[in-house]
CSV table of C-alpha atoms in Angstrom, one decimal:
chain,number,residue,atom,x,y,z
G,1,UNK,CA,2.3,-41.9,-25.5
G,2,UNK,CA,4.6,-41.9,-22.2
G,3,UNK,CA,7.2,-39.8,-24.2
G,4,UNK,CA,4.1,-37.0,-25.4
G,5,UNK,CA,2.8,-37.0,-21.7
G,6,UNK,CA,6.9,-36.8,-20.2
G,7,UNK,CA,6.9,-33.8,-23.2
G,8,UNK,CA,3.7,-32.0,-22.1
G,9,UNK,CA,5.1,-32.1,-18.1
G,10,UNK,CA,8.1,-30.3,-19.0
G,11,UNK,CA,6.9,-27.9,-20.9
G,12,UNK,CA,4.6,-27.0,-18.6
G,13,UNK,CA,7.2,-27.0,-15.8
G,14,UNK,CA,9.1,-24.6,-18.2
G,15,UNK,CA,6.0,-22.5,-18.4
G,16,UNK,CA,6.1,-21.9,-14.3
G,17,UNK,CA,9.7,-21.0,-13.8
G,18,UNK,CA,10.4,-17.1,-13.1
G,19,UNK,CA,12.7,-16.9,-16.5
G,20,UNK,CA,9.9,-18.1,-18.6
G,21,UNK,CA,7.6,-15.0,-16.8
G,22,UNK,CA,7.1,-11.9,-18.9
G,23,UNK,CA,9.4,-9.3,-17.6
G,24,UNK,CA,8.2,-6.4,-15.8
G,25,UNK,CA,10.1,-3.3,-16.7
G,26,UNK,CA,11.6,-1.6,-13.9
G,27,UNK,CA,11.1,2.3,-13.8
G,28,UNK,CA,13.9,4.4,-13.5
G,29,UNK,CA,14.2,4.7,-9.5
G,30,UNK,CA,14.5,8.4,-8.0
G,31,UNK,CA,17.3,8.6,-6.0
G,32,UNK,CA,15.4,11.3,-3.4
G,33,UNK,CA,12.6,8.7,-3.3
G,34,UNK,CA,15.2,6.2,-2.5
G,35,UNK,CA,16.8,7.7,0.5
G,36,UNK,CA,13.2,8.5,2.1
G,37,UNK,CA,12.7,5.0,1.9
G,38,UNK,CA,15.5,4.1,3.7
G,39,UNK,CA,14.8,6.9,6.2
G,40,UNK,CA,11.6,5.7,6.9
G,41,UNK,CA,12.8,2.3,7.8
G,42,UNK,CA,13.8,2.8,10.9
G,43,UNK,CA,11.2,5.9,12.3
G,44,UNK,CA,8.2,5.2,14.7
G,45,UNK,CA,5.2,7.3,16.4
G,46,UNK,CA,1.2,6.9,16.4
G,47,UNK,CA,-1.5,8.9,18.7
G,48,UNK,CA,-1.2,11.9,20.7
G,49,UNK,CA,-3.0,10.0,23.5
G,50,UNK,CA,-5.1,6.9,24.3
G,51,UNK,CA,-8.7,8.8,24.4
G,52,UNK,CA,-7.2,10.1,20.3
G,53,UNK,CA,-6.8,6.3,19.7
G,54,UNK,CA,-10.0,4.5,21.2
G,55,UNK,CA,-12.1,7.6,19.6
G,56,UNK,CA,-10.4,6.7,15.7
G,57,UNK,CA,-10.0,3.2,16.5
G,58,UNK,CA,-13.7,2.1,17.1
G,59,UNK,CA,-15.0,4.3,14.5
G,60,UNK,CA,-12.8,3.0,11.9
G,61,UNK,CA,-12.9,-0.3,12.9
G,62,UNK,CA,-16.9,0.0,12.6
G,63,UNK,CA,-16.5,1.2,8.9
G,64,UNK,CA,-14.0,-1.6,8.4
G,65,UNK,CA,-15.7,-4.5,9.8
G,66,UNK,CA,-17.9,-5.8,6.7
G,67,UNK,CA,-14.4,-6.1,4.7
G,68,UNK,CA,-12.4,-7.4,7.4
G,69,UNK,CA,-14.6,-9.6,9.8
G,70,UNK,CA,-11.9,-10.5,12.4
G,71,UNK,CA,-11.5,-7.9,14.8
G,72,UNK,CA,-7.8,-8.7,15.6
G,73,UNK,CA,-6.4,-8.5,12.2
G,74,UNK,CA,-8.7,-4.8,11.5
G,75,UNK,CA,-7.5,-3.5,14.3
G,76,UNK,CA,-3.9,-4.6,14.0
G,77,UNK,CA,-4.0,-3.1,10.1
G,78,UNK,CA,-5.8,0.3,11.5
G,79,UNK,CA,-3.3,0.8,14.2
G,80,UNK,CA,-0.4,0.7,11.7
G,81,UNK,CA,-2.0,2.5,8.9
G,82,UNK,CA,-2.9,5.3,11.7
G,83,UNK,CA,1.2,4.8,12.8
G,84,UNK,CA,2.7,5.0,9.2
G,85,UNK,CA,0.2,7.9,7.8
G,86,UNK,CA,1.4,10.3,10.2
G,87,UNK,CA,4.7,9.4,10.4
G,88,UNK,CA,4.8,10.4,6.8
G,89,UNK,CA,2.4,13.4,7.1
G,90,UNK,CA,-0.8,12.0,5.4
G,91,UNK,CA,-4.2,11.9,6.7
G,92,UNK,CA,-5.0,7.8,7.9
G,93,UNK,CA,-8.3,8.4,6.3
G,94,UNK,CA,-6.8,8.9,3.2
G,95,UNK,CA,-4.6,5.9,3.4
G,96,UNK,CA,-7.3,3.5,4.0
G,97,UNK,CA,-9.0,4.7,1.0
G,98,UNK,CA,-5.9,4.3,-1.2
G,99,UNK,CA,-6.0,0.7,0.3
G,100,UNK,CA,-9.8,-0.1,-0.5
G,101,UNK,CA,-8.8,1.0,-3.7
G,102,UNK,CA,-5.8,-0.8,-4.5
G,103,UNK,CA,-6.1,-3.9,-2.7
G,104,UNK,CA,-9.6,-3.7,-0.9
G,105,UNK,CA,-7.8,-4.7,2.2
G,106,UNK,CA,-6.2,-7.6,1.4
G,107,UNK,CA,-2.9,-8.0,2.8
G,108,UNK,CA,-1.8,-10.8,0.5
G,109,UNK,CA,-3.2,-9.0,-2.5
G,110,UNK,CA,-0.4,-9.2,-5.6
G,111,UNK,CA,-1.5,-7.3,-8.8
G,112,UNK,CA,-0.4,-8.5,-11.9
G,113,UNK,CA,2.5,-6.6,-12.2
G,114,UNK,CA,3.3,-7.9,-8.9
G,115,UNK,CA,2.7,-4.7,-6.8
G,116,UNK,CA,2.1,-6.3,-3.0
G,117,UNK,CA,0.0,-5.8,0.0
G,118,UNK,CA,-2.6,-3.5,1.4
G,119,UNK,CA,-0.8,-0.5,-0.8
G,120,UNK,CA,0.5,-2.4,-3.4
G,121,UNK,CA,3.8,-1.7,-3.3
G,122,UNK,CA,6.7,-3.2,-6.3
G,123,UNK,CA,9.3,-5.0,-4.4
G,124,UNK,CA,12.1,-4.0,-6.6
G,125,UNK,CA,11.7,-1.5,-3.7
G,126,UNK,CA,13.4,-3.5,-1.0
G,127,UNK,CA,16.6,-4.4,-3.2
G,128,UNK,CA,16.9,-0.4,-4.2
G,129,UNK,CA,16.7,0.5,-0.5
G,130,UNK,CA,19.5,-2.5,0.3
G,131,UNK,CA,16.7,-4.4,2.5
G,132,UNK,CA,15.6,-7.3,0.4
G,133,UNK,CA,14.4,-9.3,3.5
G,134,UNK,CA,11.6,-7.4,3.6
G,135,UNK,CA,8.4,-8.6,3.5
G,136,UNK,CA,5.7,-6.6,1.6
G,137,UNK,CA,2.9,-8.8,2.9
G,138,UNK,CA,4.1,-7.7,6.3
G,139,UNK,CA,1.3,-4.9,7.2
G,140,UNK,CA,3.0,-2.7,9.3
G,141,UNK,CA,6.2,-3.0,6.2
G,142,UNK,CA,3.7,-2.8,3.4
G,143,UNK,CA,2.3,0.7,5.1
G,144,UNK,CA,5.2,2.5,6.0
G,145,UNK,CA,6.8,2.2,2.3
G,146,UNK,CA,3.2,2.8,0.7
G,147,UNK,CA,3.0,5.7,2.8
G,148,UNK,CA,6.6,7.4,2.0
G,149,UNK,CA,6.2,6.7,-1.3
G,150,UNK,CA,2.8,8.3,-1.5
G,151,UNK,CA,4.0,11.2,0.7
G,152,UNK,CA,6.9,12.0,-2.0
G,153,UNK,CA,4.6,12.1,-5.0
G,154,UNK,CA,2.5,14.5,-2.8
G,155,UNK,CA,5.3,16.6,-2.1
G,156,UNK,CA,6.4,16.2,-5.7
G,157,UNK,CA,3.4,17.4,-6.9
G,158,UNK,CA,3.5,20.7,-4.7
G,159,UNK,CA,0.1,19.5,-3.0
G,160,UNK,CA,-1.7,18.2,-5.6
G,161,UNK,CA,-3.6,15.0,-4.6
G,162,UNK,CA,-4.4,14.4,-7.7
G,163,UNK,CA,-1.5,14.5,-9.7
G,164,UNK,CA,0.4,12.4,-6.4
G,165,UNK,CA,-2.8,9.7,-6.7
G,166,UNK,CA,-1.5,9.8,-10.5
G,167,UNK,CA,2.1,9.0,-10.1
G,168,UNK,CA,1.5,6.7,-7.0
G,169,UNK,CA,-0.8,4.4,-9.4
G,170,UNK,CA,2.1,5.0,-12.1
G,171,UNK,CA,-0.8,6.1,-14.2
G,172,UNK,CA,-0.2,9.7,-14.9
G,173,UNK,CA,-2.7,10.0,-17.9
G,174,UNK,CA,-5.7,8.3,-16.3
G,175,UNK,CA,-7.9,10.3,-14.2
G,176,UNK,CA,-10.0,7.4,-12.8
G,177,UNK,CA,-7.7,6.4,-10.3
G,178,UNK,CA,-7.7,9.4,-7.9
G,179,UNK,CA,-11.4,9.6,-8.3
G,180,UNK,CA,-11.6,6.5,-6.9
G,181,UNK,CA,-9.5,7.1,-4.2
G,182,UNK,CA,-11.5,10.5,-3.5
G,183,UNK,CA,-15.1,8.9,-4.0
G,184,UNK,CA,-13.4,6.1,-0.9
G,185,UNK,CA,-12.7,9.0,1.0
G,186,UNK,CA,-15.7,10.6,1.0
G,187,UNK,CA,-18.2,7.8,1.4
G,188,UNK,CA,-16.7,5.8,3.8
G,189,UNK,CA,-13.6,7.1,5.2
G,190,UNK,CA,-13.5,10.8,5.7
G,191,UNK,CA,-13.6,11.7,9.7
G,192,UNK,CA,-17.4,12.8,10.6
């Protein structure tokens, strides 16, 4: 009985460690994509001025308060997705719909591929772009590589939102993803 039950605990123990884990294939990485990345790293800039900031700020942080009930943490996330958005040339509005999609604001979220944070973003990332320290959960780290990444595919795609929605999702057949991420947009995110 003791030797069944010492049997049962192993294998279960064998069961949790990372080599046991299905592998998750890695997709080829795009070198272009990769030197963004590392670009981005290091580049900062937000509003044009304060009255710009209060104005977006309490409106979105009105739409957002049902989903994120502490006003610290919503406006913390709204600051930095407003920061890393136009840094990379994207509209905020439709970053925070790409989040409600992909992680409904949950900065802890991990898929089951193991996609991380508030844009879900693969952390074989951080050891392509030589900064494996980095922490995806971190919100201001999760946005600004969500947001490069999502600005190449745009740019990749000559425009084309949906196509870029495609790729960022790694879903390039399926069409529900991007309209989604356009029904977020439209019904709670878009500027009135």
């Amino acid at each position: 009985m003791h030797r069944t039950t010492l049997g049962i605990l192993t294998a279960s123990l064998l069961l949790l460690t990372p080599a046991s884990r299905a592998a998750v294939p890695t997709p080829p990485v795009d070198p272009e994509l990769r030197a963004l990345l590392q670009q981005a790293v290091g580049d900062t800039h937000s509003f044009r001025d304060r009255f710009d900031a209060e104005v977006w700020l309490t409106d979105m942080s009105r739409r957002l308060a049902h989903r994120i009930p502490d006003q610290r943490l919503r406006v913390e996330i709204l600051r930095h997705v407003h920061q890393e958005a136009t840094r990379a040339g994207l509209l905020p509005e439709l970053v925070l719909s790409v989040i409600e999609v992909e992680s409904n604001f949950n900065p802890f979220a991990i898929s089951s591929v193991g996609a991380r944070g508030l844009m879900q973003v693969m952390p074989f990332w951080m050891k392509e772009i030589g900064r494996p320290g980095d922490s995806l959960f971190r919100v201001q780290t999760n946005l600004r590589y969500g947001c490069t990444i999502l600005k190449y595919y745009l740019q990749r795609e000559r425009g084309n939102l949906n196509l870029a929605l495609r790729r960022y999702h790694g879903s390039l057949r399926d069409a529900s993803y991007p309209l989604k991420v356009n029904q977020a947009l439209k019904q709670r995110w878009h500027p009135q």
